[in-house]
Amino acid sequence: MTALKVDNLSYTYPTGTKALCNITLDIQEQSTVALLGSNGAGKSTLMDLLLGWKPSANILLFDKPLKEYGRKELGRFIALVPQSEHYNFSFTLLEYTLFGRAPYLAEMGSPSDEDVHLAYEALETVGLASYAHRSVTTLSGGESQLVLIARAIAQQSKVLLLDEPTSSLDPANRRKVIDILQALHAQGKTIIFTTHDAPFAYELATHVAMLKKGSLLCFGTKERVVTSEMLTTLYETDMTVCSVGGRTLIY
Amino acid sequence: MKRITLCILVLVLSLGVFAQGNVEKQMISSEYYRATDANGRTLTLKEKPKSVMVAGKAAVMPANALFLFPEVQQMDVTLSKTDQGLGDFFSSLRPSLDEQPRLDQQASVEEIAATNPDLVLIKTANYESVGKKLDQLGVPNFTMNLETYDEWKVELAELGKLLKNTFRATQILDIYERRLSAITKKVAAIPESQKKRVLFLQGVSENNANSFKIAPEAWMQTWMVEQVGAIAVWKGANLAANGWSTVSFEQIAAWDPEVIYVVSYKSLSDPFVEAIYSSPIWKSLDAVKNNQVKSTPADMLSYMQPVSSWILGAEWMAKDLYPQLFADVDMDEMVRTFYTQMYSITDTTKLDTIVSKFNASLALNNR
Amino acid sequence: MNAERSYHNEQKRNRAILLSLLLLLLMLSLLFLFAGRYPKGGFSFPKDLSQNVMMKNIMLNIRLPRILLALIAGAILSAAGFTFQMLFSNPLVEPGFLGVSQGSAFGAALVIVVGNYNSALVQVSATFFGLLALGASYFLAKKFRFGGWLLRLVLSGIAVSAIFSSALGVVKLVAEPTKDLQDITFWMMGGLWNSNWKQILTVMPIVLVCLAILFSYRWRMNLLSLQEKSAYSVGLNPRLDRTVLLVVATVGTTLTISLTGLIGWVGLIMPHLARKLFGSDSKVALPGSMVMGSLFLLLCDTVGRTLLPTEIPIGLLTSFIGAVIFIVILSLKHQEGKA
């Protein structure tokens, strides 16, 4: 079943710069898709469009145009893990994760016991349950990223969007994030993430879409599209993909 | 021998007389106009000031004092704008003043100096902002405070010295003393328990609502009420030494005064008195029940402030509070004699105008 | 599981504290009906109220409206400050910082000077210019190319405040010193002694509505402190919500200060103290700051009208008492997780 269908999508900034040109993507449910490309390739813009944050007419979510979804309804289908978040107030981790429950609350309502329980479970999933009462301002960079993921998990959406989820993480935290996302994939979530890190993309994703200067270079299963030639074209620098002892190496 | 001694004696004597005469001449010619102002500075003017500027806030008070002296007739006087709503009376003394532009209250020191005045009169409060700078520019300036009777006595005498008319200064002070003691002698006999309890309020309109303020203890308003043999119920309540402070109705009710005098320096006092009488809250006050809330007199200026006509304010209050004691006092006459004695106004039309203004200010009291 | 339980306990504790504060507020309001200057300074408990016409008059027509005004003004000023802080994701902001106070003072002064005094018109003008100043600060901040969002906001707020302050100064110069200037001066200084039933009954219902609206947003406000995209991603319409809340907070503030004049410090400090006491979750901290704001202003105004025979300007009291309370509470040992 197609989760997200992007049909010949183009996007121009209000300033006149063309960000995306004729993108067509068919993202299947339960797949993990990496949007791969250098900085400025248009990955973030595409993500904004998939989220509905920037308006578009050419995107279908589960066969229904994105535009026709109500705000809260959309929130139940798609969750976002932003690249970073600033914390100006000392919310506890539990309070912060609870924010993810907003799409399920009445207009002026507040979280119920069930919501609290789900938020706590989300924190357990990312391994931060013991910090539930600490303030978000006391978190390290890696822990901060995990909390953002927890919030998105609490949202219980079918689709998860992640913006550069590991770009600022050390190897240990990177590993954690990959494990968590692989577990979510196993549960049936559709995961779409942007990155410029090809090895990371290869490790986590099932499918890869390569974006260069706003255009789609290729899209398909990672085995098919992640080749030395494609990567070299994408990055305009020599890239090699090779298999070593069953593992794929990219450099 | 005797002849030589006589000659020497005559010589010495005549030298002495000559020397004496010289000293006197020196005194007359070099320290001609010299006085000490309210800030304790000594000002010396080489010759009679011809162009005088009265500048800064509350300038009406020094101007008021200046016009008491006949010397002002030969002076070019520039006045400041006033923020007293009734205007001022200088133009009735000298109509030409109306045609002249008035200095803004906030006029800069440069503006003042640019007109090259011989003398600038300012209030002591403006010494820091105006006086010091004028000193630097070499413009002669003289401060006066005139907030209490004692200050009037001292400063008016000094002003007399400055204008080289100490005789006139003494004359003015005698008139005040005479008129004041006419009151104090009579009220001295009133026993403490019989003294009327008076509240003196300034009415202020803020945000379309009325509020009332009381004067500091040391100010003339408080002093005047006591001089006329009344008890100033608010004495000690105003902790601010330099300004009027707002009091709530509750506090006024707690004082429960027998008489309430209302003044407004920005407009007529009548609207405030009317508002009091028509207010459902003030109704329960004794002073309101007994019709003892009154406007205070004014002609071009309110009498209830330290301007030269304060004595009229005292005389009026004394008569209003103790009519039997002052039955023989005719306020219209008192107003007339004041302006004649103080400002040499003899024109009956002018005097009549002033008296009718005076009566108009009290019209509401005769309801 | 343990963490969940302690979360619930936390909620219970907060509710209990809020309720006790509310109860305290009610009791003090009642108690302070007996405080004033009549028949003497301090507390007086008359034996037979039905016979004592003056006392009844004073309690019902002077003290009661004034107490109500203090309660409502304290609540809205605090809530508006809290709202601004959440919306601008900046704990050091209050409506005054973004030119709202100066804008509304200017709006009021303009009407006072240009036309005849008309309460309704003054309030409308004050609210209009308050909102204008807010909008100007916001748009200027977007245009600046210097520093982060918070810094830009504070800077543009300073600029807009300065512009309206000088505009106000010009109006004052032109103002007739005999009448207009006094009204304008009152606006700048602030005081509750002009409160009466008529004013309160016309303005307060609207302010209460504003308070109700802000109260209904109490949990969602948390989300509006996040970056807009994040708030959007969890199903909010952040632009709309932000606009509604800002307008409501500003209208409530300007209408209140049209009666009381400018009262500073409350909108800045009370939200902080509320967060210190209740935690950063606005679900409890917002109502908490409302109650604390009411308590605070009630306390300040009661002192201001009881301690001395003359009225003490409210601004003096809010800064002094506010500073003391602030120092005391900040010095208290703070719990883990609550900063």
Short mmCIF file of N, CA, C and O in Angstrom, two decimals, chain B residues 82-86 104 106 202-211 213-214 236-240 245-251 253-255 266-267 280-286, chain C residues 35-41 53-54 57-58 61-63 66 112 117-119 122 173 177-179 182-183 186-187 193-194 196 199 257-261 305 308-312:
data_model
loop_
_atom_site.label_atom_id
_atom_site.label_comp_id
_atom_site.label_asym_id
_atom_site.label_seq_id
_atom_site.Cartn_x
_atom_site.Cartn_y
_atom_site.Cartn_z
N THR B 82 2.32 80.17 32.02
CA THR B 82 1.90 79.64 33.31
C THR B 82 1.09 78.38 33.11
O THR B 82 0.42 78.22 32.09
N ASP B 83 1.18 77.46 34.06
CA ASP B 83 0.29 76.31 33.95
C ASP B 83 -0.84 76.40 34.94
O ASP B 83 -1.45 75.43 35.33
N GLN B 84 -1.11 77.60 35.41
CA GLN B 84 -2.27 77.79 36.26
C GLN B 84 -3.42 78.18 35.36
O GLN B 84 -3.37 79.13 34.60
N GLY B 85 -4.48 77.43 35.49
CA GLY B 85 -5.54 77.51 34.50
C GLY B 85 -6.24 78.84 34.41
O GLY B 85 -6.87 79.15 33.42
N LEU B 86 -6.17 79.63 35.46
CA LEU B 86 -6.93 80.86 35.39
C LEU B 86 -6.16 81.97 34.69
O LEU B 86 -6.59 83.11 34.67
N ASP B 104 8.65 79.67 27.08
CA ASP B 104 8.18 78.35 27.45
C ASP B 104 8.77 77.99 28.81
O ASP B 104 9.88 78.38 29.12
N GLN B 106 9.96 75.32 29.71
CA GLN B 106 11.16 74.50 29.57
C GLN B 106 12.20 75.18 28.72
O GLN B 106 13.07 74.53 28.19
N GLN B 202 -6.68 69.75 47.31
CA GLN B 202 -6.54 70.15 45.91
C GLN B 202 -7.25 69.10 45.07
O GLN B 202 -6.97 67.91 45.20
N GLY B 203 -8.14 69.55 44.22
CA GLY B 203 -8.87 68.64 43.35
C GLY B 203 -8.09 68.39 42.08
O GLY B 203 -7.54 69.31 41.49
N VAL B 204 -8.02 67.13 41.68
CA VAL B 204 -7.25 66.77 40.51
C VAL B 204 -8.10 65.82 39.67
O VAL B 204 -8.73 64.93 40.21
N SER B 205 -8.12 66.06 38.37
CA SER B 205 -8.90 65.18 37.51
C SER B 205 -7.96 64.24 36.78
O SER B 205 -7.11 64.67 36.01
N GLU B 206 -8.08 62.94 37.06
CA GLU B 206 -7.20 61.97 36.43
C GLU B 206 -8.06 60.94 35.74
O GLU B 206 -8.88 60.30 36.37
N ASN B 207 -7.79 60.74 34.46
CA ASN B 207 -8.48 59.65 33.79
C ASN B 207 -9.98 59.74 33.95
O ASN B 207 -10.64 58.74 34.19
N ASN B 208 -10.48 60.95 33.86
CA ASN B 208 -11.91 61.20 33.98
C ASN B 208 -12.48 60.82 35.34
O ASN B 208 -13.66 60.53 35.47
N ALA B 209 -11.65 60.77 36.34
CA ALA B 209 -12.15 60.56 37.69
C ALA B 209 -11.48 61.59 38.58
O ALA B 209 -10.36 62.03 38.31
N ASN B 210 -12.17 61.99 39.64
CA ASN B 210 -11.60 63.00 40.54
C ASN B 210 -10.84 62.36 41.67
O ASN B 210 -11.29 61.37 42.24
N SER B 211 -9.70 62.93 42.00
CA SER B 211 -9.04 62.51 43.22
C SER B 211 -8.57 63.78 43.92
O SER B 211 -8.54 64.86 43.33
N LYS B 213 -5.85 65.77 46.79
CA LYS B 213 -4.51 65.73 47.38
C LYS B 213 -4.41 66.70 48.54
O LYS B 213 -5.11 67.70 48.60
N ILE B 214 -3.47 66.36 49.46
CA ILE B 214 -3.21 67.27 50.58
C ILE B 214 -1.81 67.84 50.46
O ILE B 214 -0.93 67.23 49.87
N GLY B 236 0.73 66.42 59.36
CA GLY B 236 1.50 65.22 59.71
C GLY B 236 1.20 64.02 58.83
O GLY B 236 1.89 63.02 58.88
N ALA B 237 0.16 64.13 58.03
CA ALA B 237 -0.21 62.96 57.23
C ALA B 237 0.58 62.85 55.94
O ALA B 237 0.77 61.76 55.41
N ASN B 238 1.04 63.97 55.44
CA ASN B 238 1.74 63.93 54.15
C ASN B 238 3.22 63.78 54.39
O ASN B 238 3.90 64.70 54.80
N LEU B 239 3.74 62.58 54.15
CA LEU B 239 5.15 62.34 54.40
C LEU B 239 6.04 62.96 53.34
O LEU B 239 7.23 63.11 53.53
N ALA B 240 5.44 63.29 52.21
CA ALA B 240 6.25 63.92 51.17
C ALA B 240 6.45 65.38 51.53
O ALA B 240 5.51 66.11 51.78
N SER B 245 0.06 64.98 48.02
CA SER B 245 -0.14 63.53 47.98
C SER B 245 -1.62 63.20 47.98
O SER B 245 -2.41 63.85 48.65
N THR B 246 -1.94 62.13 47.24
CA THR B 246 -3.35 61.75 47.11
C THR B 246 -3.86 61.13 48.40
O THR B 246 -3.18 60.32 49.03
N VAL B 247 -5.07 61.49 48.78
CA VAL B 247 -5.72 60.82 49.91
C VAL B 247 -7.02 60.19 49.43
O VAL B 247 -7.70 60.73 48.56
N SER B 248 -7.36 59.08 50.03
CA SER B 248 -8.57 58.38 49.64
C SER B 248 -9.76 58.96 50.40
O SER B 248 -9.59 59.64 51.42
N PHE B 249 -10.94 58.65 49.92
CA PHE B 249 -12.15 59.11 50.60
C PHE B 249 -12.18 58.58 52.03
O PHE B 249 -12.61 59.27 52.95
N GLU B 250 -11.73 57.35 52.18
CA GLU B 250 -11.71 56.73 53.51
C GLU B 250 -10.99 57.59 54.53
O GLU B 250 -11.45 57.78 55.65
N GLN B 251 -9.83 58.08 54.10
CA GLN B 251 -9.02 58.86 55.02
C GLN B 251 -9.73 60.16 55.36
O GLN B 251 -9.73 60.61 56.49
N ALA B 253 -12.91 60.58 55.38
CA ALA B 253 -13.99 60.23 56.30
C ALA B 253 -13.44 60.01 57.71
O ALA B 253 -14.08 60.36 58.70
N ALA B 254 -12.26 59.43 57.78
CA ALA B 254 -11.66 59.18 59.10
C ALA B 254 -11.36 60.50 59.81
O ALA B 254 -11.52 60.63 61.02
N TRP B 255 -10.90 61.50 59.07
CA TRP B 255 -10.63 62.80 59.67
C TRP B 255 -11.91 63.51 60.09
O TRP B 255 -11.91 64.29 61.04
N LYS B 266 -5.47 74.17 38.37
CA LYS B 266 -5.47 74.01 36.92
C LYS B 266 -6.76 74.49 36.30
O LYS B 266 -6.87 74.65 35.11
N SER B 267 -7.79 74.64 37.11
CA SER B 267 -9.08 75.04 36.55
C SER B 267 -9.89 75.63 37.70
O SER B 267 -9.37 75.83 38.78
N PRO B 280 -22.85 59.90 45.62
CA PRO B 280 -23.57 59.12 46.63
C PRO B 280 -22.64 58.65 47.75
O PRO B 280 -23.09 58.35 48.86
N ILE B 281 -21.34 58.60 47.46
CA ILE B 281 -20.41 58.13 48.48
C ILE B 281 -20.11 59.23 49.50
O ILE B 281 -20.05 58.98 50.70
N TRP B 282 -19.93 60.46 49.02
CA TRP B 282 -19.59 61.56 49.91
C TRP B 282 -20.77 62.02 50.75
O TRP B 282 -20.60 62.76 51.73
N LYS B 283 -21.97 61.59 50.35
CA LYS B 283 -23.19 62.06 51.02
C LYS B 283 -23.14 61.88 52.53
O LYS B 283 -23.67 62.69 53.26
N SER B 284 -22.56 60.77 52.95
CA SER B 284 -22.63 60.47 54.38
C SER B 284 -21.64 61.27 55.22
O SER B 284 -21.60 61.15 56.43
N LEU B 285 -20.85 62.09 54.56
CA LEU B 285 -19.87 62.89 55.29
C LEU B 285 -20.57 64.08 55.95
O LEU B 285 -21.40 64.75 55.34
N ASP B 286 -20.21 64.37 57.20
CA ASP B 286 -20.83 65.49 57.93
C ASP B 286 -20.67 66.81 57.19
O ASP B 286 -21.61 67.59 57.08
N ALA C 35 -9.83 46.41 55.99
CA ALA C 35 -8.61 47.22 56.16
C ALA C 35 -8.74 48.51 55.39
O ALA C 35 -9.34 48.55 54.32
N GLY C 36 -8.17 49.56 55.93
CA GLY C 36 -8.24 50.85 55.24
C GLY C 36 -7.83 51.96 56.16
O GLY C 36 -7.01 51.76 57.06
N ARG C 37 -8.40 53.14 55.94
CA ARG C 37 -8.06 54.28 56.77
C ARG C 37 -9.20 54.71 57.66
O ARG C 37 -9.06 55.66 58.44
N TYR C 38 -10.38 54.09 57.49
CA TYR C 38 -11.55 54.51 58.26
C TYR C 38 -11.97 53.40 59.20
O TYR C 38 -12.07 52.25 58.78
N PRO C 39 -12.31 53.65 60.45
CA PRO C 39 -12.20 54.95 61.12
C PRO C 39 -10.78 55.27 61.56
O PRO C 39 -10.50 56.38 61.99
N LYS C 40 -9.90 54.31 61.49
CA LYS C 40 -8.49 54.59 61.75
C LYS C 40 -7.67 53.74 60.79
O LYS C 40 -8.19 52.81 60.16
N GLY C 41 -6.37 54.04 60.70
CA GLY C 41 -5.53 53.28 59.79
C GLY C 41 -5.36 51.85 60.27
O GLY C 41 -5.16 51.60 61.44
N VAL C 53 -23.68 53.50 58.57
CA VAL C 53 -23.88 53.78 57.16
C VAL C 53 -22.56 54.08 56.45
O VAL C 53 -22.28 53.60 55.36
N MET C 54 -21.75 54.89 57.08
CA MET C 54 -20.49 55.29 56.48
C MET C 54 -19.61 54.08 56.20
O MET C 54 -19.06 53.92 55.12
N ASN C 57 -20.96 51.98 53.39
CA ASN C 57 -20.67 52.71 52.17
C ASN C 57 -19.24 52.49 51.71
O ASN C 57 -18.95 52.17 50.56
N ILE C 58 -18.34 52.66 52.66
CA ILE C 58 -16.92 52.54 52.34
C ILE C 58 -16.60 51.12 51.91
O ILE C 58 -15.91 50.90 50.91
N ASN C 61 -18.66 50.43 48.41
CA ASN C 61 -18.48 51.28 47.24
C ASN C 61 -17.06 51.76 47.02
O ASN C 61 -16.75 52.30 45.98
N ILE C 62 -16.21 51.60 48.01
CA ILE C 62 -14.84 52.03 47.84
C ILE C 62 -13.90 50.84 47.87
O ILE C 62 -13.09 50.64 46.97
N ARG C 63 -14.02 50.03 48.93
CA ARG C 63 -13.05 48.94 49.07
C ARG C 63 -13.34 47.78 48.14
O ARG C 63 -12.45 47.22 47.52
N ARG C 66 -12.40 48.25 44.54
CA ARG C 66 -10.95 48.36 44.44
C ARG C 66 -10.28 47.00 44.57
O ARG C 66 -9.34 46.68 43.86
N ILE C 112 -6.86 61.82 24.31
CA ILE C 112 -7.06 62.84 25.35
C ILE C 112 -6.77 64.23 24.80
O ILE C 112 -7.49 65.19 25.06
N TYR C 117 -12.33 64.10 26.18
CA TYR C 117 -12.14 62.84 26.89
C TYR C 117 -13.38 61.98 26.78
O TYR C 117 -14.47 62.39 27.09
N ASN C 118 -13.17 60.77 26.33
CA ASN C 118 -14.29 59.82 26.18
C ASN C 118 -13.73 58.46 26.55
O ASN C 118 -12.92 57.91 25.82
N SER C 119 -14.17 57.95 27.69
CA SER C 119 -13.58 56.71 28.20
C SER C 119 -13.48 55.63 27.15
O SER C 119 -12.45 55.01 26.98
N VAL C 122 -10.89 56.33 24.50
CA VAL C 122 -9.52 56.20 25.03
C VAL C 122 -9.12 54.73 25.09
O VAL C 122 -8.03 54.35 24.69
N LEU C 173 4.08 67.51 25.06
CA LEU C 173 4.48 68.89 24.84
C LEU C 173 3.31 69.72 24.32
O LEU C 173 3.11 70.86 24.68
N PRO C 177 -1.43 72.02 29.42
CA PRO C 177 -0.93 71.67 30.74
C PRO C 177 -2.00 71.70 31.82
O PRO C 177 -1.84 71.11 32.87
N THR C 178 -3.09 72.39 31.53
CA THR C 178 -4.07 72.52 32.60
C THR C 178 -4.84 71.22 32.84
O THR C 178 -5.18 70.91 33.96
N LYS C 179 -5.13 70.50 31.78
CA LYS C 179 -5.95 69.32 32.05
C LYS C 179 -5.33 68.04 31.49
O LYS C 179 -5.10 67.09 32.18
N GLN C 182 -2.32 66.06 33.05
CA GLN C 182 -2.53 65.29 34.27
C GLN C 182 -3.04 63.90 33.96
O GLN C 182 -2.64 62.94 34.59
N ASP C 183 -3.96 63.84 32.99
CA ASP C 183 -4.47 62.53 32.61
C ASP C 183 -3.33 61.67 32.10
O ASP C 183 -3.21 60.51 32.45
N PHE C 186 -1.08 60.47 34.87
CA PHE C 186 -1.67 59.39 35.64
C PHE C 186 -1.44 58.06 34.95
O PHE C 186 -1.10 57.06 35.58
N TRP C 187 -1.61 58.03 33.65
CA TRP C 187 -1.39 56.81 32.87
C TRP C 187 -0.02 56.24 33.13
O TRP C 187 0.17 55.05 33.26
N TRP C 193 -6.62 54.03 42.81
CA TRP C 193 -7.55 54.77 43.65
C TRP C 193 -8.70 55.39 42.89
O TRP C 193 -9.57 56.00 43.47
N ASN C 194 -8.69 55.27 41.58
CA ASN C 194 -9.83 55.80 40.83
C ASN C 194 -10.87 54.75 40.54
O ASN C 194 -11.76 54.95 39.71
N ASN C 196 -14.06 52.56 40.55
CA ASN C 196 -15.44 52.67 41.01
C ASN C 196 -16.26 51.64 40.25
O ASN C 196 -15.82 51.09 39.24
N GLN C 199 -16.78 52.00 36.24
CA GLN C 199 -15.65 51.63 35.40
C GLN C 199 -15.48 50.12 35.37
O GLN C 199 -15.27 49.52 34.32
N ILE C 257 -4.99 48.49 31.94
CA ILE C 257 -4.19 49.66 32.28
C ILE C 257 -4.89 50.96 31.91
O ILE C 257 -4.48 52.03 32.36
N SER C 258 -5.96 50.88 31.16
CA SER C 258 -6.74 52.09 30.93
C SER C 258 -7.43 52.52 32.21
O SER C 258 -7.79 53.69 32.36
N LEU C 259 -7.62 51.58 33.14
CA LEU C 259 -8.20 51.95 34.43
C LEU C 259 -7.13 52.22 35.47
O LEU C 259 -7.29 53.07 36.34
N THR C 260 -6.06 51.45 35.39
CA THR C 260 -5.08 51.52 36.47
C THR C 260 -3.82 52.29 36.12
O THR C 260 -3.01 52.55 36.98
N GLY C 261 -3.64 52.66 34.86
CA GLY C 261 -2.35 53.20 34.45
C GLY C 261 -1.34 52.06 34.37
O GLY C 261 -1.66 50.91 34.62
N ARG C 305 -2.94 51.46 50.27
CA ARG C 305 -4.06 52.30 50.70
C ARG C 305 -4.28 52.26 52.20
O ARG C 305 -5.15 52.94 52.71
N LEU C 308 -0.26 54.26 55.00
CA LEU C 308 -0.09 55.69 55.26
C LEU C 308 -1.40 56.42 54.99
O LEU C 308 -2.24 55.92 54.26
N PRO C 309 -1.54 57.62 55.57
CA PRO C 309 -2.74 58.40 55.27
C PRO C 309 -2.84 58.74 53.78
O PRO C 309 -3.93 58.89 53.24
N THR C 310 -1.67 58.87 53.15
CA THR C 310 -1.70 59.20 51.71
C THR C 310 -1.46 57.94 50.90
O THR C 310 -0.91 56.97 51.39
N GLU C 311 -1.88 57.98 49.64
CA GLU C 311 -1.74 56.82 48.77
C GLU C 311 -0.29 56.63 48.34
O GLU C 311 0.35 57.57 47.90
N ILE C 312 0.18 55.39 48.43
CA ILE C 312 1.52 55.10 47.94
C ILE C 312 1.40 54.62 46.49
O ILE C 312 0.61 53.72 46.21
#
